mmCIF file of C-alpha atoms and ligand atoms in Angstrom:
data_model
loop_
_atom_site.group_PDB
_atom_site.id
_atom_site.type_symbol
_atom_site.label_atom_id
_atom_site.label_comp_id
_atom_site.label_asym_id
_atom_site.label_seq_id
_atom_site.Cartn_x
_atom_site.Cartn_y
_atom_site.Cartn_z
ATOM 1 C CA MET O 93 4.322 14.704 19.675
ATOM 2 C CA SER O 94 2.033 17.297 17.993
ATOM 3 C CA GLN O 95 4.251 18.584 15.232
ATOM 4 C CA LEU O 96 7.038 16.930 13.205
ATOM 5 C CA ALA O 97 8.212 19.896 11.248
ATOM 6 C CA SER O 98 11.555 18.571 10.092
ATOM 7 C CA GLN O 99 13.469 15.457 9.304
ATOM 8 C CA ALA O 100 15.631 16.111 12.353
ATOM 9 C CA ASP O 101 12.523 16.099 14.633
ATOM 10 C CA LEU O 102 11.353 12.862 13.215
ATOM 11 C CA SER O 103 14.731 11.181 13.349
ATOM 12 C CA ALA O 104 15.095 12.231 16.986
ATOM 13 C CA GLU O 105 11.586 10.868 17.773
ATOM 14 C CA ILE O 106 12.349 7.564 16.055
ATOM 15 C CA ASP O 107 15.683 7.221 17.921
ATOM 16 C CA ALA O 108 14.043 7.942 21.271
ATOM 17 C CA ILE O 109 11.278 5.359 20.565
ATOM 18 C CA SER O 110 13.845 2.754 19.401
ATOM 19 C CA LYS O 111 15.775 3.183 22.614
ATOM 20 C CA GLU O 112 12.583 2.758 24.607
ATOM 21 C CA TYR O 113 11.888 -0.507 22.804
ATOM 22 C CA GLU O 114 15.418 -1.780 23.289
ATOM 23 C CA ALA O 115 15.256 -0.951 26.987
ATOM 24 C CA ALA O 116 11.873 -2.635 27.517
ATOM 25 C CA GLY O 117 12.423 -5.696 25.320
ATOM 26 C CA ALA O 118 9.458 -6.922 23.204
ATOM 27 C CA LEU O 119 6.432 -4.823 24.005
ATOM 28 C CA PRO O 120 2.880 -5.983 23.162
ATOM 29 C CA ASP O 121 2.499 -2.997 20.880
ATOM 30 C CA PHE O 122 5.565 -3.959 18.830
ATOM 31 C CA ARG O 123 4.966 -6.766 16.291
ATOM 32 C CA ALA O 124 8.318 -8.564 16.365
ATOM 33 C CA GLU O 125 7.444 -10.903 13.466
ATOM 34 C CA THR O 126 7.345 -8.007 10.986
ATOM 35 C CA ASN O 127 9.326 -5.612 13.054
ATOM 36 C CA THR O 128 6.635 -2.945 13.033
ATOM 37 C CA ARG O 129 5.575 -0.353 15.540
ATOM 38 C CA LEU O 130 1.860 -0.642 16.259
ATOM 39 C CA ASP O 131 1.444 2.199 18.756
ATOM 40 C CA TYR O 132 3.690 4.817 17.236
ATOM 41 C CA PRO O 133 3.035 8.415 18.414
ATOM 42 C CA PRO O 134 4.348 10.119 15.227
ATOM 43 C CA TYR O 135 1.570 8.243 13.312
ATOM 44 C CA ARG O 136 -1.225 9.799 15.301
ATOM 45 C CA SER O 137 -4.163 7.531 14.573
ATOM 46 C CA SER O 138 -2.076 4.353 15.415
ATOM 47 C CA VAL O 139 -2.555 5.333 19.058
ATOM 48 C CA LEU O 140 -6.315 4.750 18.662
ATOM 49 C CA ARG O 141 -6.165 1.891 16.271
ATOM 50 C CA HIS O 142 -3.478 -0.470 17.597
ATOM 51 C CA PRO O 143 -4.434 -3.614 19.482
ATOM 52 C CA THR O 144 -4.208 -3.221 23.192
ATOM 53 C CA LYS O 145 -4.440 -6.904 24.137
ATOM 54 C CA ALA O 146 -2.013 -9.766 23.358
ATOM 55 C CA PRO O 147 -3.132 -11.707 20.195
ATOM 56 C CA GLN O 148 -5.053 -14.936 20.807
ATOM 57 C CA GLN O 149 -4.061 -17.901 18.677
ATOM 58 C CA ALA O 150 -7.112 -19.429 17.061
ATOM 59 C CA ASP O 151 -7.516 -22.045 14.356
ATOM 60 C CA PRO O 152 -9.382 -20.493 11.476
ATOM 61 C CA GLU O 153 -12.879 -21.809 10.983
ATOM 62 C CA GLY O 154 -13.295 -23.904 7.801
ATOM 63 C CA ILE O 155 -15.084 -21.030 6.119
ATOM 64 C CA GLU O 156 -12.101 -18.727 6.646
ATOM 65 C CA LEU O 157 -9.916 -21.048 4.646
ATOM 66 C CA TRP O 158 -11.636 -19.843 1.477
ATOM 67 C CA ALA O 159 -11.655 -16.437 -0.147
ATOM 68 C CA PRO O 160 -14.479 -15.141 -2.393
ATOM 69 C CA VAL O 161 -13.971 -16.390 -5.884
ATOM 70 C CA PHE O 162 -14.258 -13.968 -8.810
ATOM 71 C CA GLY O 163 -14.553 -15.569 -12.170
ATOM 72 C CA GLN O 164 -13.273 -14.118 -15.525
ATOM 73 C CA ARG O 165 -16.729 -12.880 -16.240
ATOM 74 C CA ASP O 166 -17.011 -10.806 -12.976
ATOM 75 C CA VAL O 167 -14.082 -8.619 -13.746
ATOM 76 C CA ASP O 168 -13.843 -6.788 -17.092
ATOM 77 C CA PRO O 169 -10.292 -6.629 -18.421
ATOM 78 C CA LEU O 170 -10.818 -2.909 -19.052
ATOM 79 C CA GLU O 171 -11.152 -2.324 -15.332
ATOM 80 C CA SER O 172 -7.356 -2.751 -14.941
ATOM 81 C CA ASP O 173 -6.790 0.385 -17.126
ATOM 82 C CA LEU O 174 -7.478 3.503 -14.990
ATOM 83 C CA THR O 175 -6.623 5.809 -17.892
ATOM 84 C CA ILE O 176 -9.584 4.853 -20.017
ATOM 85 C CA GLN O 177 -12.479 5.174 -17.615
ATOM 86 C CA HIS O 178 -13.562 8.590 -19.008
ATOM 87 C CA ARG O 179 -13.912 10.175 -22.331
ATOM 88 C CA GLY O 180 -10.723 12.166 -22.099
ATOM 89 C CA GLU O 181 -7.135 11.425 -21.105
ATOM 90 C CA PRO O 182 -6.123 11.920 -17.467
ATOM 91 C CA ILE O 183 -3.221 14.312 -16.733
ATOM 92 C CA GLY O 184 0.087 12.900 -15.522
ATOM 93 C CA GLU O 185 2.655 10.247 -16.133
ATOM 94 C CA ARG O 186 1.081 7.155 -17.608
ATOM 95 C CA MET O 187 2.594 4.034 -16.151
ATOM 96 C CA VAL O 188 2.100 0.235 -15.932
ATOM 97 C CA VAL O 189 2.509 -1.480 -12.593
ATOM 98 C CA THR O 190 2.812 -5.240 -12.725
ATOM 99 C CA GLY O 191 4.074 -8.082 -10.571
ATOM 100 C CA ARG O 192 3.497 -11.592 -9.282
ATOM 101 C CA VAL O 193 1.443 -12.562 -6.299
ATOM 102 C CA THR O 194 2.835 -15.650 -4.533
ATOM 103 C CA ASP O 195 2.249 -17.421 -1.208
ATOM 104 C CA GLY O 196 5.012 -18.007 1.326
ATOM 105 C CA ASP O 197 6.294 -21.043 -0.596
ATOM 106 C CA GLY O 198 6.633 -19.125 -3.830
ATOM 107 C CA ARG O 199 3.569 -20.675 -5.381
ATOM 108 C CA PRO O 200 1.562 -18.353 -7.751
ATOM 109 C CA VAL O 201 -1.719 -17.106 -6.340
ATOM 110 C CA ARG O 202 -3.794 -17.604 -9.450
ATOM 111 C CA HIS O 203 -7.013 -15.975 -10.629
ATOM 112 C CA GLN O 204 -7.423 -13.839 -7.493
ATOM 113 C CA LEU O 205 -8.820 -10.365 -7.202
ATOM 114 C CA VAL O 206 -6.365 -7.408 -6.899
ATOM 115 C CA GLU O 207 -7.946 -3.983 -6.272
ATOM 116 C CA ILE O 208 -6.196 -0.632 -6.213
ATOM 117 C CA TRP O 209 -7.155 2.943 -5.311
ATOM 118 C CA GLN O 210 -5.006 6.030 -5.442
ATOM 119 C CA ALA O 211 -4.710 9.817 -5.707
ATOM 120 C CA ASN O 212 -4.405 11.497 -9.093
ATOM 121 C CA ALA O 213 -1.195 13.089 -10.493
ATOM 122 C CA GLY O 214 -1.767 16.173 -8.256
ATOM 123 C CA GLY O 215 -2.077 14.099 -5.064
ATOM 124 C CA ARG O 216 -5.922 14.570 -4.896
ATOM 125 C CA TYR O 217 -8.418 11.839 -4.038
ATOM 126 C CA ILE O 218 -12.052 12.075 -5.100
ATOM 127 C CA HIS O 219 -13.261 11.856 -1.511
ATOM 128 C CA GLN O 220 -15.317 14.154 0.692
ATOM 129 C CA ARG O 221 -12.550 14.305 3.219
ATOM 130 C CA ASP O 222 -9.934 15.365 0.718
ATOM 131 C CA GLN O 223 -10.562 19.094 0.241
ATOM 132 C CA HIS O 224 -6.934 20.342 -0.116
ATOM 133 C CA PRO O 225 -6.368 22.789 -2.928
ATOM 134 C CA ALA O 226 -5.228 20.461 -5.736
ATOM 135 C CA ALA O 227 -7.262 19.904 -8.909
ATOM 136 C CA ILE O 228 -9.637 16.970 -9.283
ATOM 137 C CA ASP O 229 -8.937 15.383 -12.674
ATOM 138 C CA PRO O 230 -12.310 14.884 -14.421
ATOM 139 C CA HIS O 231 -10.717 12.047 -16.416
ATOM 140 C CA PHE O 232 -9.354 10.069 -13.461
ATOM 141 C CA THR O 233 -11.262 8.318 -10.710
ATOM 142 C CA GLY O 234 -8.363 6.354 -9.254
ATOM 143 C CA MET O 235 -9.859 2.892 -8.752
ATOM 144 C CA GLY O 236 -9.173 -0.318 -10.634
ATOM 145 C CA ARG O 237 -9.242 -4.053 -10.297
ATOM 146 C CA CYS O 238 -8.016 -7.171 -12.100
ATOM 147 C CA LEU O 239 -7.554 -10.947 -11.616
ATOM 148 C CA THR O 240 -4.128 -12.487 -11.449
ATOM 149 C CA ASP O 241 -3.379 -14.793 -14.387
ATOM 150 C CA ALA O 242 -2.323 -18.475 -14.241
ATOM 151 C CA ASP O 243 1.174 -17.349 -13.262
ATOM 152 C CA GLY O 244 -0.104 -15.111 -10.441
ATOM 153 C CA THR O 245 0.702 -11.961 -12.452
ATOM 154 C CA TYR O 246 -1.431 -8.792 -12.206
ATOM 155 C CA SER O 247 -1.086 -5.637 -14.309
ATOM 156 C CA PHE O 248 -2.539 -2.156 -14.135
ATOM 157 C CA THR O 249 -2.216 0.834 -16.435
ATOM 158 C CA THR O 250 -2.581 4.062 -14.456
ATOM 159 C CA ILE O 251 -1.220 7.505 -13.673
ATOM 160 C CA LYS O 252 1.613 8.054 -11.254
ATOM 161 C CA PRO O 253 -0.010 9.482 -8.118
ATOM 162 C CA GLY O 254 1.370 12.672 -6.536
ATOM 163 C CA PRO O 255 2.324 13.109 -2.897
ATOM 164 C CA TYR O 256 -0.574 13.782 -0.642
ATOM 165 C CA PRO O 257 -1.028 16.126 2.428
ATOM 166 C CA TRP O 258 -2.728 14.292 5.353
ATOM 167 C CA LYS O 259 -2.788 16.623 8.363
ATOM 168 C CA ASN O 260 -1.072 14.091 10.748
ATOM 169 C CA HIS O 261 1.288 16.901 11.790
ATOM 170 C CA HIS O 262 2.378 20.226 10.401
ATOM 171 C CA ASN O 263 3.480 20.020 6.758
ATOM 172 C CA ALA O 264 2.801 16.242 6.595
ATOM 173 C CA TRP O 265 2.912 14.762 3.096
ATOM 174 C CA ARG O 266 2.576 11.094 2.316
ATOM 175 C CA PRO O 267 5.096 9.614 -0.174
ATOM 176 C CA ALA O 268 3.292 8.844 -3.466
ATOM 177 C CA HIS O 269 1.545 5.520 -3.007
ATOM 178 C CA ILE O 270 -1.018 3.156 -4.492
ATOM 179 C CA HIS O 271 -3.315 1.251 -2.094
ATOM 180 C CA PHE O 272 -3.646 -2.483 -2.841
ATOM 181 C CA SER O 273 -6.149 -5.035 -1.569
ATOM 182 C CA LEU O 274 -5.809 -8.787 -2.364
ATOM 183 C CA PHE O 275 -8.015 -11.599 -1.274
ATOM 184 C CA GLY O 276 -5.528 -14.441 -1.863
ATOM 185 C CA THR O 277 -7.021 -17.910 -1.701
ATOM 186 C CA GLU O 278 -7.848 -17.778 1.982
ATOM 187 C CA PHE O 279 -9.248 -15.093 4.211
ATOM 188 C CA THR O 280 -6.132 -15.573 6.364
ATOM 189 C CA GLN O 281 -4.064 -14.350 3.391
ATOM 190 C CA ARG O 282 -6.081 -11.122 2.846
ATOM 191 C CA LEU O 283 -3.693 -8.310 2.330
ATOM 192 C CA ILE O 284 -4.297 -4.547 2.329
ATOM 193 C CA THR O 285 -1.205 -2.480 1.866
ATOM 194 C CA GLN O 286 0.403 0.406 -0.049
ATOM 195 C CA MET O 287 3.009 0.352 -2.764
ATOM 196 C CA TYR O 288 5.582 3.130 -2.955
ATOM 197 C CA PHE O 289 7.982 4.398 -5.649
ATOM 198 C CA PRO O 290 11.747 4.090 -5.441
ATOM 199 C CA GLY O 291 13.856 6.921 -3.961
ATOM 200 C CA ASP O 292 10.933 8.973 -2.634
ATOM 201 C CA PRO O 293 12.389 11.821 -0.520
ATOM 202 C CA LEU O 294 9.378 11.646 1.786
ATOM 203 C CA PHE O 295 10.176 8.172 3.106
ATOM 204 C CA ALA O 296 12.330 9.598 5.896
ATOM 205 C CA LEU O 297 9.471 11.922 7.009
ATOM 206 C CA ASP O 298 6.510 9.508 6.756
ATOM 207 C CA PRO O 299 5.458 7.993 10.048
ATOM 208 C CA ILE O 300 3.478 5.244 8.275
ATOM 209 C CA TYR O 301 6.537 4.060 6.303
ATOM 210 C CA GLN O 302 8.699 4.627 9.367
ATOM 211 C CA SER O 303 6.497 2.441 11.596
ATOM 212 C CA ILE O 304 8.041 -0.507 9.797
ATOM 213 C CA VAL O 305 11.411 -0.856 11.504
ATOM 214 C CA ASP O 306 12.952 -3.667 9.517
ATOM 215 C CA PRO O 307 14.656 -2.152 6.425
ATOM 216 C CA ALA O 308 14.091 -5.377 4.373
ATOM 217 C CA ALA O 309 10.361 -5.341 5.220
ATOM 218 C CA ARG O 310 10.114 -1.599 4.228
ATOM 219 C CA GLU O 311 11.865 -2.361 1.005
ATOM 220 C CA ARG O 312 9.281 -4.963 0.112
ATOM 221 C CA LEU O 313 6.686 -2.106 -0.184
ATOM 222 C CA VAL O 314 8.782 -0.219 -2.783
ATOM 223 C CA ALA O 315 8.327 -1.046 -6.484
ATOM 224 C CA THR O 316 11.306 -1.053 -8.845
ATOM 225 C CA TYR O 317 11.510 0.840 -12.129
ATOM 226 C CA ASP O 318 11.629 -1.830 -14.920
ATOM 227 C CA HIS O 319 12.663 -0.770 -18.386
ATOM 228 C CA ASP O 320 11.228 -4.004 -19.837
ATOM 229 C CA VAL O 321 7.845 -3.004 -18.606
ATOM 230 C CA THR O 322 8.240 0.494 -19.992
ATOM 231 C CA THR O 323 6.775 0.926 -23.446
ATOM 232 C CA HIS O 324 8.043 3.204 -26.217
ATOM 233 C CA GLU O 325 6.276 6.514 -26.255
ATOM 234 C CA TRP O 326 3.449 5.192 -24.030
ATOM 235 C CA ALA O 327 4.104 4.374 -20.408
ATOM 236 C CA THR O 328 6.827 3.951 -17.832
ATOM 237 C CA GLY O 329 6.909 0.599 -16.111
ATOM 238 C CA TYR O 330 7.213 -0.540 -12.468
ATOM 239 C CA ARG O 331 7.393 -4.033 -11.032
ATOM 240 C CA TRP O 332 6.130 -4.867 -7.617
ATOM 241 C CA ASP O 333 5.820 -8.519 -6.400
ATOM 242 C CA ILE O 334 3.607 -9.383 -3.501
ATOM 243 C CA VAL O 335 4.063 -12.240 -1.063
ATOM 244 C CA LEU O 336 0.905 -13.016 0.875
ATOM 245 C CA SER O 337 2.249 -15.177 3.709
ATOM 246 C CA GLY O 338 5.323 -16.514 5.430
ATOM 247 C CA SER O 339 8.403 -14.808 6.867
ATOM 248 C CA HIS O 340 9.002 -12.722 3.761
ATOM 249 C CA ARG O 341 5.467 -11.551 3.333
ATOM 250 C CA THR O 342 4.777 -8.041 2.075
ATOM 251 C CA PRO O 343 3.871 -5.956 5.149
ATOM 252 C CA HIS O 344 0.143 -5.739 5.699
ATOM 253 C CA GLU O 345 -1.609 -2.493 6.943
ATOM 254 C CA GLU O 346 -2.614 -4.362 10.089
ATOM 255 C CA ASP O 347 1.081 -4.937 10.799
ATOM 256 C CA VAL O 348 1.437 -1.124 10.887
ATOM 257 C CA ALA O 349 -1.576 0.065 12.779
HETATM 258 O O1 DHB M 554 -4.115 5.783 8.326
HETATM 259 C C1 DHB M 554 -4.302 6.917 7.997
HETATM 260 O O2 DHB M 554 -4.812 7.720 8.746
HETATM 261 C C2 DHB M 554 -3.932 7.351 6.636
HETATM 262 C C3 DHB M 554 -4.011 8.649 6.242
HETATM 263 C C4 DHB M 554 -3.570 9.036 4.964
HETATM 264 C C5 DHB M 554 -3.155 8.111 4.033
HETATM 265 O O3 DHB M 554 -2.709 8.404 2.809
HETATM 266 C C6 DHB M 554 -3.146 6.766 4.444
HETATM 267 O O4 DHB M 554 -2.746 5.883 3.513
HETATM 268 C C7 DHB M 554 -3.527 6.372 5.717
#
């Protein structure tokens, strides 16, 4: 499908593909465990990126059972505040995003590196390949990192990103999102994913979001507004908890494509 101009087009495409899956049973390009579509034509690059061979079970080598360790001195606490990286204030809605990182058994993932990158309030990335006509904010780079604390909690102060056009099809706009990378305590827990904002009208039209079929798994990518995280006259607050492993894990990008 070359163009998905409307929600009706996309819904029809999704229905047709779902029927195909139902008729064929579990296909190798459909990850049953997380209920995600790996080769999903509406998400154009998934056609090139998805695995074409059945996964091989392999015991991780000893070295893969450890993740790089970042100590308190490697990451400056100021790196978690994306609004103070320049002399001036960035434009947009200041917000705090916080949550707990746990493993599949609910244990906190302590003192681990969490990295984020995102577009500015106008939906513009500082990247050579993003040349769409929205302003670069000279006071916002859009990258930050922090370590989780002893309870597995991370926290960032940033600017709410805007929706972003991505050329996947005609009039294609990504729902506002923040990219997250987490090492966890083992390489097998490494997670790269995207966090979304509640009630985004673009969900229904986004082939990346739609490539996750299970509504509960999709929901795990959406932060909740939290008035206890919001601070008076300063920042709105969102909570987003992350589960690195197990049946309720937060969907990873490799689950998608
Ligand atoms: O996978 C991609 O091609 C792709 C494109 C645009 C995005 O905003 C993104 O998160 C992923």
